[in-house]
PDB file of C-alpha atoms in Angstrom:
ATOM      1  CA  ALA A   1      -1.838  43.954-205.715  1.00 85.00           C
ATOM      2  CA  MET A   2      -3.931  47.010-204.968  1.00 86.00           C
ATOM      3  CA  GLN A   3      -4.231  49.333-201.960  1.00 87.00           C
ATOM      4  CA  TRP A   4      -7.149  51.657-201.248  1.00 88.00           C
ATOM      5  CA  ASN A   5      -8.169  53.508-198.112  1.00 88.00           C
ATOM      6  CA  CYS A   6     -11.584  54.768-199.105  1.00 85.00           C
ATOM      7  CA  HIS A   7     -12.063  56.756-195.850  1.00 84.00           C
ATOM      8  CA  GLY A   8     -15.172  56.420-193.741  1.00 83.00           C
ATOM      9  CA  GLU A   9     -16.606  59.788-194.802  1.00 83.00           C
ATOM     10  CA  CYS A  10     -17.713  58.073-197.998  1.00 85.00           C
ATOM     11  CA  PHE A  11     -20.254  56.047-196.016  1.00 85.00           C
ATOM     12  CA  GLU A  12     -21.531  58.732-193.645  1.00 84.00           C
ATOM     13  CA  LYS A  13     -24.543  60.950-194.342  1.00 84.00           C
ATOM     14  CA  CYS A  14     -24.123  64.576-193.293  1.00 84.00           C
ATOM     15  CA  SER A  15     -26.446  65.688-190.533  1.00 79.00           C
ATOM     16  CA  GLY A  16     -26.195  69.340-191.515  1.00 72.00           C
ATOM     17  CA  GLY A  17     -24.193  72.355-190.450  1.00 67.00           C
ATOM     18  CA  GLU A  18     -21.180  74.122-191.921  1.00 63.00           C
ATOM     19  CA  ASP A  19     -18.732  72.177-189.758  1.00 61.00           C
ATOM     20  CA  ASP A  20     -20.131  68.818-190.786  1.00 69.00           C
ATOM     21  CA  ILE A  21     -17.414  67.987-193.326  1.00 70.00           C
ATOM     22  CA  HIS A  22     -16.404  64.386-192.546  1.00 75.00           C
ATOM     23  CA  CYS A  23     -19.371  63.007-194.435  1.00 82.00           C
ATOM     24  CA  ASP A  24     -21.012  62.826-197.861  1.00 84.00           C
ATOM     25  CA  ARG A  25     -23.273  65.817-198.497  1.00 83.00           C
ATOM     26  CA  HIS A  26     -24.797  63.906-201.411  1.00 85.00           C
ATOM     27  CA  PHE A  27     -25.123  60.559-199.657  1.00 87.00           C
ATOM     28  CA  PRO A  28     -25.193  57.809-200.919  1.00 88.00           C
ATOM     29  CA  LYS A  29     -23.418  59.076-204.046  1.00 87.00           C
ATOM     30  CA  CYS A  30     -19.912  58.295-202.819  1.00 85.00           C
ATOM     31  CA  ARG A  31     -20.877  54.965-201.248  1.00 88.00           C
ATOM     32  CA  ASN A  32     -22.585  53.759-204.399  1.00 89.00           C
ATOM     33  CA  GLY A  33     -19.663  54.856-206.535  1.00 86.00           C
ATOM     34  CA  ALA A  34     -17.170  53.120-204.247  1.00 87.00           C
ATOM     35  CA  GLU A  35     -19.218  49.919-204.399  1.00 89.00           C
ATOM     36  CA  ARG A  36     -19.260  49.990-208.196  1.00 87.00           C
ATOM     37  CA  LEU A  37     -15.507  50.561-208.281  1.00 86.00           C
ATOM     38  CA  VAL A  38     -14.682  47.675-205.948  1.00 89.00           C
ATOM     39  CA  LYS A  39     -16.997  45.344-207.843  1.00 89.00           C
ATOM     40  CA  SER A  40     -15.198  46.217-211.066  1.00 87.00           C
ATOM     41  CA  TRP A  41     -11.853  45.375-209.421  1.00 87.00           C
ATOM     42  CA  LEU A  42     -13.166  42.012-208.247  1.00 90.00           C
ATOM     43  CA  LYS A  43     -13.957  41.155-211.852  1.00 88.00           C
ATOM     44  CA  ASP A  44     -10.320  41.789-212.798  1.00 81.00           C
ATOM     45  CA  GLN A  45      -8.712  38.352-212.701  1.00 82.00           C
ATOM     46  CA  SER A  46      -5.235  39.790-213.293  1.00 83.00           C
ATOM     47  CA  LEU A  47      -5.341  41.072-209.704  1.00 88.00           C
ATOM     48  CA  ASP A  48      -3.944  38.786-206.985  1.00 91.00           C
ATOM     49  CA  PHE A  49      -4.524  40.782-203.795  1.00 93.00           C
ATOM     50  CA  LEU A  50      -6.743  43.718-202.849  1.00 93.00           C
ATOM     51  CA  GLY A  51      -6.261  45.600-199.580  1.00 94.00           C
ATOM     52  CA  LEU A  52      -8.966  47.948-198.309  1.00 94.00           C
ATOM     53  CA  GLU A  53      -9.244  50.101-195.214  1.00 93.00           C
ATOM     54  CA  LEU A  54     -12.202  52.091-193.859  1.00 91.00           C
ATOM     55  CA  PHE A  55     -14.535  50.564-196.452  1.00 91.00           C
ATOM     56  CA  TYR A  56     -17.584  50.280-194.193  1.00 87.00           C
ATOM     57  CA  ASP A  57     -20.061  48.726-196.597  1.00 86.00           C
ATOM     58  CA  ASP A  58     -20.241  44.903-196.567  1.00 87.00           C
ATOM     59  CA  GLY A  59     -22.366  44.789-199.727  1.00 84.00           C
ATOM     60  CA  PRO A  60     -19.682  43.808-202.276  1.00 88.00           C
ATOM     61  CA  PHE A  61     -18.264  41.104-199.971  1.00 89.00           C
ATOM     62  CA  LYS A  62     -21.327  39.201-198.828  1.00 83.00           C
ATOM     63  CA  ALA A  63     -21.281  35.418-199.157  1.00 75.00           C
ATOM     64  CA  GLY A  64     -22.877  34.397-202.417  1.00 80.00           C
ATOM     65  CA  ALA A  65     -22.232  37.723-204.119  1.00 83.00           C
ATOM     66  CA  GLU A  66     -21.400  37.214-207.781  1.00 85.00           C
ATOM     67  CA  GLU A  67     -18.247  39.327-207.526  1.00 85.00           C
ATOM     68  CA  MET A  68     -16.868  37.128-204.705  1.00 91.00           C
ATOM     69  CA  ALA A  69     -16.957  33.900-206.701  1.00 90.00           C
ATOM     70  CA  ASN A  70     -13.176  33.860-207.183  1.00 93.00           C
ATOM     71  CA  TRP A  71     -12.100  35.647-203.998  1.00 95.00           C
ATOM     72  CA  LEU A  72     -11.297  34.698-200.407  1.00 95.00           C
ATOM     73  CA  LEU A  73     -11.818  37.338-197.718  1.00 95.00           C
ATOM     74  CA  SER A  74      -9.905  37.972-194.487  1.00 96.00           C
ATOM     75  CA  LYS A  75     -10.847  40.959-192.346  1.00 95.00           C
ATOM     76  CA  GLN A  76     -10.425  42.702-189.006  1.00 95.00           C
ATOM     77  CA  ALA A  77     -12.891  45.196-187.562  1.00 92.00           C
ATOM     78  CA  CYS A  78     -12.017  47.683-184.819  1.00 92.00           C
ATOM     79  CA  GLY A  79     -14.318  49.573-182.481  1.00 83.00           C
ATOM     80  CA  GLY A  80     -17.780  48.880-181.222  1.00 68.00           C
ATOM     81  CA  SER A  81     -20.858  50.412-179.682  1.00 56.00           C
ATOM     82  CA  SER A  82     -19.791  49.198-176.246  1.00 48.00           C
ATOM     83  CA  ASP A  83     -16.449  51.018-176.358  1.00 45.00           C
ATOM     84  CA  LYS A  84     -16.256  54.325-174.554  1.00 43.00           C
ATOM     85  CA  GLY A  85     -15.916  57.020-177.164  1.00 43.00           C
ATOM     86  CA  SER A  86     -17.164  54.883-180.021  1.00 38.00           C
ATOM     87  CA  ILE A  87     -20.016  56.141-182.162  1.00 44.00           C
ATOM     88  CA  THR A  88     -20.451  53.465-184.795  1.00 54.00           C
ATOM     89  CA  PHE A  89     -19.255  49.930-185.364  1.00 56.00           C
ATOM     90  CA  PRO A  90     -16.739  49.549-186.705  1.00 67.00           C
ATOM     91  CA  TYR A  91     -14.516  52.600-186.404  1.00 80.00           C
ATOM     92  CA  ASP A  92     -12.151  50.937-188.835  1.00 91.00           C
ATOM     93  CA  ILE A  93     -11.959  47.740-190.842  1.00 93.00           C
ATOM     94  CA  ALA A  94      -9.148  46.138-192.822  1.00 96.00           C
ATOM     95  CA  ARG A  95      -9.970  43.687-195.587  1.00 96.00           C
ATOM     96  CA  LEU A  96      -7.707  41.436-197.620  1.00 97.00           C
ATOM     97  CA  LEU A  97      -9.139  39.798-200.709  1.00 96.00           C
ATOM     98  CA  VAL A  98      -7.144  36.928-202.221  1.00 97.00           C
ATOM     99  CA  ASN A  99      -7.633  35.605-205.759  1.00 95.00           C
ATOM    100  CA  ASN A 100      -8.743  32.005-205.227  1.00 95.00           C
ATOM    101  CA  ASP A 101      -7.815  30.988-208.779  1.00 95.00           C
ATOM    102  CA  ARG A 102      -4.090  31.250-207.996  1.00 94.00           C
ATOM    103  CA  TRP A 103      -3.748  31.304-204.214  1.00 96.00           C
ATOM    104  CA  GLU A 104      -4.896  29.330-201.189  1.00 97.00           C
ATOM    105  CA  LEU A 105      -4.919  30.419-197.552  1.00 98.00           C
ATOM    106  CA  LEU A 106      -2.540  28.902-195.015  1.00 97.00           C
ATOM    107  CA  GLY A 107      -4.030  28.822-191.553  1.00 96.00           C
ATOM    108  CA  GLU A 108      -6.289  31.437-190.058  1.00 96.00           C
ATOM    109  CA  ALA A 109      -6.045  35.185-190.558  1.00 98.00           C
ATOM    110  CA  THR A 110      -4.885  37.156-187.529  1.00 98.00           C
ATOM    111  CA  GLY A 111      -5.494  40.842-186.986  1.00 98.00           C
ATOM    112  CA  GLY A 112      -5.879  43.594-184.477  1.00 97.00           C
ATOM    113  CA  CYS A 113      -6.256  47.301-183.828  1.00 96.00           C
ATOM    114  CA  ALA A 114      -3.231  49.625-183.728  1.00 96.00           C
ATOM    115  CA  GLY A 115      -4.863  52.850-182.562  1.00 92.00           C
ATOM    116  CA  ILE A 116      -7.178  54.411-180.002  1.00 89.00           C
ATOM    117  CA  LYS A 117      -9.945  56.825-180.916  1.00 84.00           C
ATOM    118  CA  GLY A 118     -12.215  58.854-178.699  1.00 79.00           C
ATOM    119  CA  ASN A 119     -12.239  58.061-174.983  1.00 80.00           C
ATOM    120  CA  SER A 120     -11.728  54.342-175.357  1.00 82.00           C
ATOM    121  CA  THR A 121      -9.229  52.689-173.038  1.00 84.00           C
ATOM    122  CA  GLU A 122      -8.695  49.797-175.471  1.00 87.00           C
ATOM    123  CA  PRO A 123      -7.465  49.799-179.084  1.00 91.00           C
ATOM    124  CA  ASN A 124     -10.483  50.505-181.308  1.00 90.00           C
ATOM    125  CA  TYR A 125      -9.017  52.026-184.506  1.00 92.00           C
ATOM    126  CA  ARG A 126      -6.309  51.490-187.170  1.00 94.00           C
ATOM    127  CA  ALA A 127      -7.264  47.971-188.243  1.00 96.00           C
ATOM    128  CA  PHE A 128      -4.793  45.464-189.663  1.00 98.00           C
ATOM    129  CA  VAL A 129      -4.978  41.821-190.764  1.00 98.00           C
ATOM    130  CA  ALA A 130      -2.291  39.299-191.748  1.00 98.00           C
ATOM    131  CA  GLN A 131      -2.874  36.144-193.777  1.00 98.00           C
ATOM    132  CA  ALA A 132      -0.383  33.556-195.032  1.00 98.00           C
ATOM    133  CA  VAL A 133      -0.959  32.442-198.620  1.00 98.00           C
ATOM    134  CA  LYS A 134       0.433  29.741-200.890  1.00 97.00           C
ATOM    135  CA  ARG A 135       0.434  29.603-204.660  1.00 95.00           C
ATOM    136  CA  LYS A 136      -1.678  26.689-205.890  1.00 95.00           C
ATOM    137  CA  VAL A 137       0.982  25.680-208.378  1.00 94.00           C
ATOM    138  CA  GLY A 138       4.328  25.232-206.632  1.00 91.00           C
ATOM    139  CA  GLU A 139       5.476  25.829-203.063  1.00 91.00           C
ATOM    140  CA  GLU A 140       5.704  29.632-203.009  1.00 91.00           C
ATOM    141  CA  ARG A 141       4.326  31.072-199.779  1.00 95.00           C
ATOM    142  CA  PHE A 142       4.412  34.363-197.919  1.00 95.00           C
ATOM    143  CA  VAL A 143       2.347  36.583-195.630  1.00 97.00           C
ATOM    144  CA  VAL A 144       0.131  39.398-196.896  1.00 97.00           C
ATOM    145  CA  LEU A 145      -0.359  42.190-194.363  1.00 98.00           C
ATOM    146  CA  VAL A 146      -3.052  44.823-194.896  1.00 97.00           C
ATOM    147  CA  ALA A 147      -2.726  47.655-192.408  1.00 97.00           C
ATOM    148  CA  HIS A 148      -3.968  51.121-191.521  1.00 96.00           C
ATOM    149  CA  PHE A 149      -0.968  52.522-189.636  1.00 95.00           C
ATOM    150  CA  PRO A 150      -1.277  54.940-186.701  1.00 93.00           C
ATOM    151  CA  HIS A 151       0.133  58.445-187.095  1.00 89.00           C
ATOM    152  CA  LYS A 152       3.631  58.836-185.683  1.00 87.00           C
ATOM    153  CA  ASN A 153       2.826  62.099-183.906  1.00 82.00           C
ATOM    154  CA  ARG A 154      -0.163  60.638-182.033  1.00 83.00           C
ATOM    155  CA  PRO A 155      -0.214  58.979-178.600  1.00 83.00           C
ATOM    156  CA  HIS A 156       0.153  55.202-178.483  1.00 88.00           C
ATOM    157  CA  PHE A 157       2.013  55.091-181.817  1.00 92.00           C
ATOM    158  CA  GLN A 158       4.689  52.644-180.680  1.00 93.00           C
ATOM    159  CA  GLU A 159       2.154  50.417-178.952  1.00 95.00           C
ATOM    160  CA  GLY A 160       0.229  50.205-182.223  1.00 95.00           C
ATOM    161  CA  ILE A 161       3.329  49.359-184.252  1.00 95.00           C
ATOM    162  CA  ASP A 162       4.220  46.686-181.682  1.00 95.00           C
ATOM    163  CA  ARG A 163       0.794  45.080-182.143  1.00 96.00           C
ATOM    164  CA  ILE A 164       1.256  44.922-185.917  1.00 97.00           C
ATOM    165  CA  LYS A 165       4.788  43.579-185.484  1.00 95.00           C
ATOM    166  CA  SER A 166       3.649  40.859-183.069  1.00 95.00           C
ATOM    167  CA  VAL A 167       0.928  39.603-185.421  1.00 97.00           C
ATOM    168  CA  LEU A 168       3.259  39.652-188.429  1.00 96.00           C
ATOM    169  CA  LYS A 169       5.822  37.571-186.517  1.00 94.00           C
ATOM    170  CA  LYS A 170       3.198  35.057-185.344  1.00 96.00           C
ATOM    171  CA  VAL A 171       1.660  34.482-188.771  1.00 97.00           C
ATOM    172  CA  SER A 172       5.091  34.303-190.453  1.00 95.00           C
ATOM    173  CA  GLU A 173       6.358  31.723-187.956  1.00 94.00           C
ATOM    174  CA  GLU A 174       3.264  29.575-188.391  1.00 96.00           C
ATOM    175  CA  ALA A 175       3.659  29.700-192.191  1.00 96.00           C
ATOM    176  CA  LYS A 176       7.431  29.099-191.975  1.00 95.00           C
ATOM    177  CA  THR A 177       8.309  32.059-194.196  1.00 94.00           C
ATOM    178  CA  ASN A 178      10.341  35.252-193.895  1.00 91.00           C
ATOM    179  CA  ARG A 179       8.728  36.932-196.888  1.00 91.00           C
ATOM    180  CA  PHE A 180       5.764  39.258-196.733  1.00 93.00           C
ATOM    181  CA  LEU A 181       3.828  41.725-198.842  1.00 93.00           C
ATOM    182  CA  LEU A 182       2.754  44.903-197.057  1.00 93.00           C
ATOM    183  CA  ILE A 183      -0.353  46.598-198.472  1.00 93.00           C
ATOM    184  CA  ALA A 184      -0.988  49.636-196.334  1.00 92.00           C
ATOM    185  CA  ASP A 185      -1.970  53.182-195.637  1.00 91.00           C
ATOM    186  CA  THR A 186       1.262  53.827-193.758  1.00 91.00           C
ATOM    187  CA  ASN A 187       0.667  57.500-192.921  1.00 88.00           C
ATOM    188  CA  PHE A 188       4.334  58.069-193.793  1.00 86.00           C
ATOM    189  CA  ASP A 189       5.417  60.231-196.725  1.00 80.00           C
ATOM    190  CA  ASN A 190       8.217  59.826-199.259  1.00 71.00           C
ATOM    191  CA  PRO A 191      11.345  61.486-197.785  1.00 71.00           C
ATOM    192  CA  ALA A 192      12.073  62.968-201.217  1.00 63.00           C
ATOM    193  CA  ALA A 193       8.656  64.654-201.538  1.00 59.00           C
ATOM    194  CA  ASP A 194       8.357  68.427-201.701  1.00 57.00           C
ATOM    195  CA  ARG A 195       5.824  68.355-198.899  1.00 56.00           C
ATOM    196  CA  GLN A 196       6.653  65.791-196.273  1.00 55.00           C
ATOM    197  CA  VAL A 197       4.058  64.359-193.905  1.00 62.00           C
ATOM    198  CA  SER A 198       5.979  62.239-191.378  1.00 75.00           C
ATOM    199  CA  PRO A 199       8.622  61.247-193.970  1.00 80.00           C
ATOM    200  CA  MET A 200       9.926  57.690-193.901  1.00 85.00           C
ATOM    201  CA  SER A 201      11.445  55.441-196.545  1.00 84.00           C
ATOM    202  CA  SER A 202       9.966  52.027-197.285  1.00 84.00           C
ATOM    203  CA  ALA A 203      13.085  50.358-195.851  1.00 86.00           C
ATOM    204  CA  ASP A 204      12.633  52.261-192.581  1.00 87.00           C
ATOM    205  CA  ILE A 205       8.939  51.344-192.447  1.00 90.00           C
ATOM    206  CA  ILE A 206       9.876  47.686-192.766  1.00 90.00           C
ATOM    207  CA  SER A 207      12.514  48.121-190.075  1.00 89.00           C
ATOM    208  CA  LEU A 208       9.754  49.255-187.722  1.00 90.00           C
ATOM    209  CA  LEU A 209       8.010  45.929-188.247  1.00 91.00           C
ATOM    210  CA  VAL A 210      10.983  43.560-188.056  1.00 87.00           C
ATOM    211  CA  GLU A 211      13.463  45.204-185.664  1.00 75.00           C
ATOM    212  CA  ALA A 212      14.779  43.174-182.737  1.00 56.00           C
ATOM    213  CA  ASP A 213      14.002  39.918-184.532  1.00 65.00           C
ATOM    214  CA  LYS A 214      17.078  39.466-186.709  1.00 61.00           C
ATOM    215  CA  GLU A 215      16.993  35.678-186.449  1.00 64.00           C
ATOM    216  CA  ARG A 216      13.735  35.562-188.380  1.00 66.00           C
ATOM    217  CA  TRP A 217      14.148  38.450-190.773  1.00 62.00           C
ATOM    218  CA  SER A 218      17.968  38.567-191.244  1.00 59.00           C
ATOM    219  CA  ASP A 219      20.082  41.585-190.337  1.00 57.00           C
ATOM    220  CA  THR A 220      18.841  43.640-193.273  1.00 61.00           C
ATOM    221  CA  PRO A 221      15.445  42.630-194.709  1.00 69.00           C
ATOM    222  CA  LYS A 222      15.475  43.085-198.450  1.00 73.00           C
ATOM    223  CA  VAL A 223      12.860  45.459-199.787  1.00 72.00           C
ATOM    224  CA  ALA A 224      12.518  43.969-203.256  1.00 63.00           C
ATOM    225  CA  SER A 225      10.006  46.477-204.534  1.00 68.00           C
ATOM    226  CA  SER A 226       8.090  49.420-203.184  1.00 69.00           C
ATOM    227  CA  SER A 227       5.508  51.882-204.421  1.00 65.00           C
ATOM    228  CA  ILE A 228       6.512  55.356-203.322  1.00 61.00           C
ATOM    229  CA  GLU A 229       6.260  57.774-206.254  1.00 62.00           C
ATOM    230  CA  GLY A 230       3.580  60.455-206.344  1.00 66.00           C
ATOM    231  CA  ASN A 231       0.869  61.586-203.952  1.00 70.00           C
ATOM    232  CA  THR A 232      -1.794  59.044-203.057  1.00 73.00           C
ATOM    233  CA  CYS A 233      -3.856  61.024-200.522  1.00 74.00           C
ATOM    234  CA  CYS A 234      -6.358  62.481-200.678  1.00 71.00           C
ATOM    235  CA  TRP A 235      -8.630  63.047-203.677  1.00 65.00           C
ATOM    236  CA  PRO A 236      -9.156  65.565-205.160  1.00 61.00           C
ATOM    237  CA  ASP A 237      -6.336  67.701-203.746  1.00 63.00           C
ATOM    238  CA  LEU A 238      -3.746  64.930-203.262  1.00 61.00           C
ATOM    239  CA  TYR A 239      -2.176  66.862-200.413  1.00 61.00           C
ATOM    240  CA  GLY A 240      -1.164  63.970-198.185  1.00 62.00           C
ATOM    241  CA  GLY A 241       1.921  62.574-199.899  1.00 69.00           C
ATOM    242  CA  SER A 242       2.934  59.001-200.745  1.00 74.00           C
ATOM    243  CA  ILE A 243       1.393  57.417-197.702  1.00 81.00           C
ATOM    244  CA  ASP A 244      -0.123  54.403-199.480  1.00 84.00           C
ATOM    245  CA  ARG A 245       2.536  51.755-200.022  1.00 85.00           C
ATOM    246  CA  ILE A 246       2.804  48.260-201.404  1.00 86.00           C
ATOM    247  CA  ILE A 247       6.126  46.804-200.262  1.00 87.00           C
ATOM    248  CA  ALA A 248       7.502  43.356-201.138  1.00 87.00           C
ATOM    249  CA  VAL A 249       9.999  42.090-198.541  1.00 88.00           C
ATOM    250  CA  ASN A 250      12.610  39.349-199.056  1.00 86.00           C
ATOM    251  CA  PHE A 251      11.422  38.436-202.541  1.00 82.00           C
ATOM    252  CA  LYS A 252      14.127  37.618-205.070  1.00 71.00           C
ATOM    253  CA  LYS A 253      12.762  39.812-207.798  1.00 59.00           C
ATOM    254  CA  SER A 254       9.735  41.927-208.535  1.00 53.00           C
ATOM    255  CA  SER A 255       8.765  44.929-210.592  1.00 53.00           C
ATOM    256  CA  PHE A 256       6.508  47.832-209.790  1.00 54.00           C
ATOM    257  CA  LYS A 257       4.123  49.637-212.071  1.00 53.00           C
ATOM    258  CA  ASN A 258       2.364  52.804-210.956  1.00 51.00           C
ATOM    259  CA  THR A 259      -1.141  52.953-212.416  1.00 47.00           C
ATOM    260  CA  GLU A 260      -3.280  56.061-212.311  1.00 47.00           C
ATOM    261  CA  LEU A 261      -7.004  55.669-211.959  1.00 45.00           C
ATOM    262  CA  PRO A 262      -9.469  58.508-212.607  1.00 40.00           C
ATOM    263  CA  LEU A 263     -11.451  58.041-209.418  1.00 48.00           C
ATOM    264  CA  ALA A 264     -13.439  61.177-210.186  1.00 44.00           C
ATOM    265  CA  GLN A 265     -14.968  59.305-213.108  1.00 42.00           C
ATOM    266  CA  ALA A 266     -15.007  55.777-211.731  1.00 44.00           C
ATOM    267  CA  ALA A 267     -16.489  56.570-208.326  1.00 43.00           C
ATOM    268  CA  PRO A 268     -17.408  60.258-208.113  1.00 41.00           C
ATOM    269  CA  PRO A 269     -17.210  61.386-204.481  1.00 44.00           C
ATOM    270  CA  SER A 270     -18.686  64.645-203.288  1.00 40.00           C
ATOM    271  CA  ARG A 271     -16.788  66.030-200.293  1.00 37.00           C
ATOM    272  CA  PRO A 272     -15.274  62.832-198.823  1.00 40.00           C
ATOM    273  CA  ARG A 273     -11.576  62.158-199.158  1.00 44.00           C
ATOM    274  CA  THR A 274     -10.358  59.093-200.965  1.00 44.00           C
ATOM    275  CA  CYS A 275      -6.912  57.755-201.733  1.00 44.00           C
ATOM    276  CA  THR A 276      -5.735  56.810-205.178  1.00 44.00           C
ATOM    277  CA  THR A 277      -4.804  53.246-206.024  1.00 48.00           C
ATOM    278  CA  ARG A 278      -1.465  51.503-206.227  1.00 46.00           C
ATOM    279  CA  PHE A 279      -0.438  48.435-208.186  1.00 48.00           C
ATOM    280  CA  LEU A 280       2.483  46.090-207.662  1.00 45.00           C
ATOM    281  CA  GLN A 281       3.428  43.545-210.298  1.00 45.00           C
ATOM    282  CA  SER A 282       5.583  40.898-208.656  1.00 45.00           C
ATOM    283  CA  SER A 283       7.181  37.699-209.888  1.00 44.00           C
ATOM    284  CA  PRO A 284       8.711  36.136-206.759  1.00 43.00           C
ATOM    285  CA  THR A 285      10.675  32.931-207.154  1.00 41.00           C
TER     286      THR A 285
END
């Protein structure tokens, strides 16, 4: 599986001015590079799941696109022109791409928005989407959750976590499974990191999502594998810690491999921030 929060700056043209930094000064250089990178990933048939956040461009995912021939798409957009405080639609978008050669979807995807941006009175940011999947050969099934977590030190944090938790429970109950794969920009750092940005272990992150529901998840959900080593945010300075995580929960066995990708060469950004990628190799039984 792969996780990437591209950040919306990659798709925004700068309007000018020294303070105009959340944008691409060489637009559409970053957008075009990001498109090429995602298209190359979609050609990689060793990949099972791809989670993306804040990737505003629909180009690589349009129906009939050559790269989508072997992929199923679930998504959730947040924000809109009618929301107070919104500027563009969407503010955020979470996408889950599932390799159709090995997996089929169980039921409908369910998603939501876990944050509030601007002057909106309704959730319009921090998109997340959950989809139950089943392996085409055998009976293996679980939920894949792609999420852009709210920051812990911001207002409405707990309300946002509760929304994610509610959707995860609903989709898991419908699929009759207590296993899930979290692919997320968690906005929590590795507690062992030299520079900690809202430190939290993977086990504690999972506890946020399953607490008070011990009947479904068991007293202590088993984190079978988690990506946590190294900084993943944000290119090129990598100052943000290990906030991007891929966490396998209640699987019997899995193994993790950290893969570095030279994003500067594959999709050269200008000013915009972009997170590095994470891989999880799992062999659940």
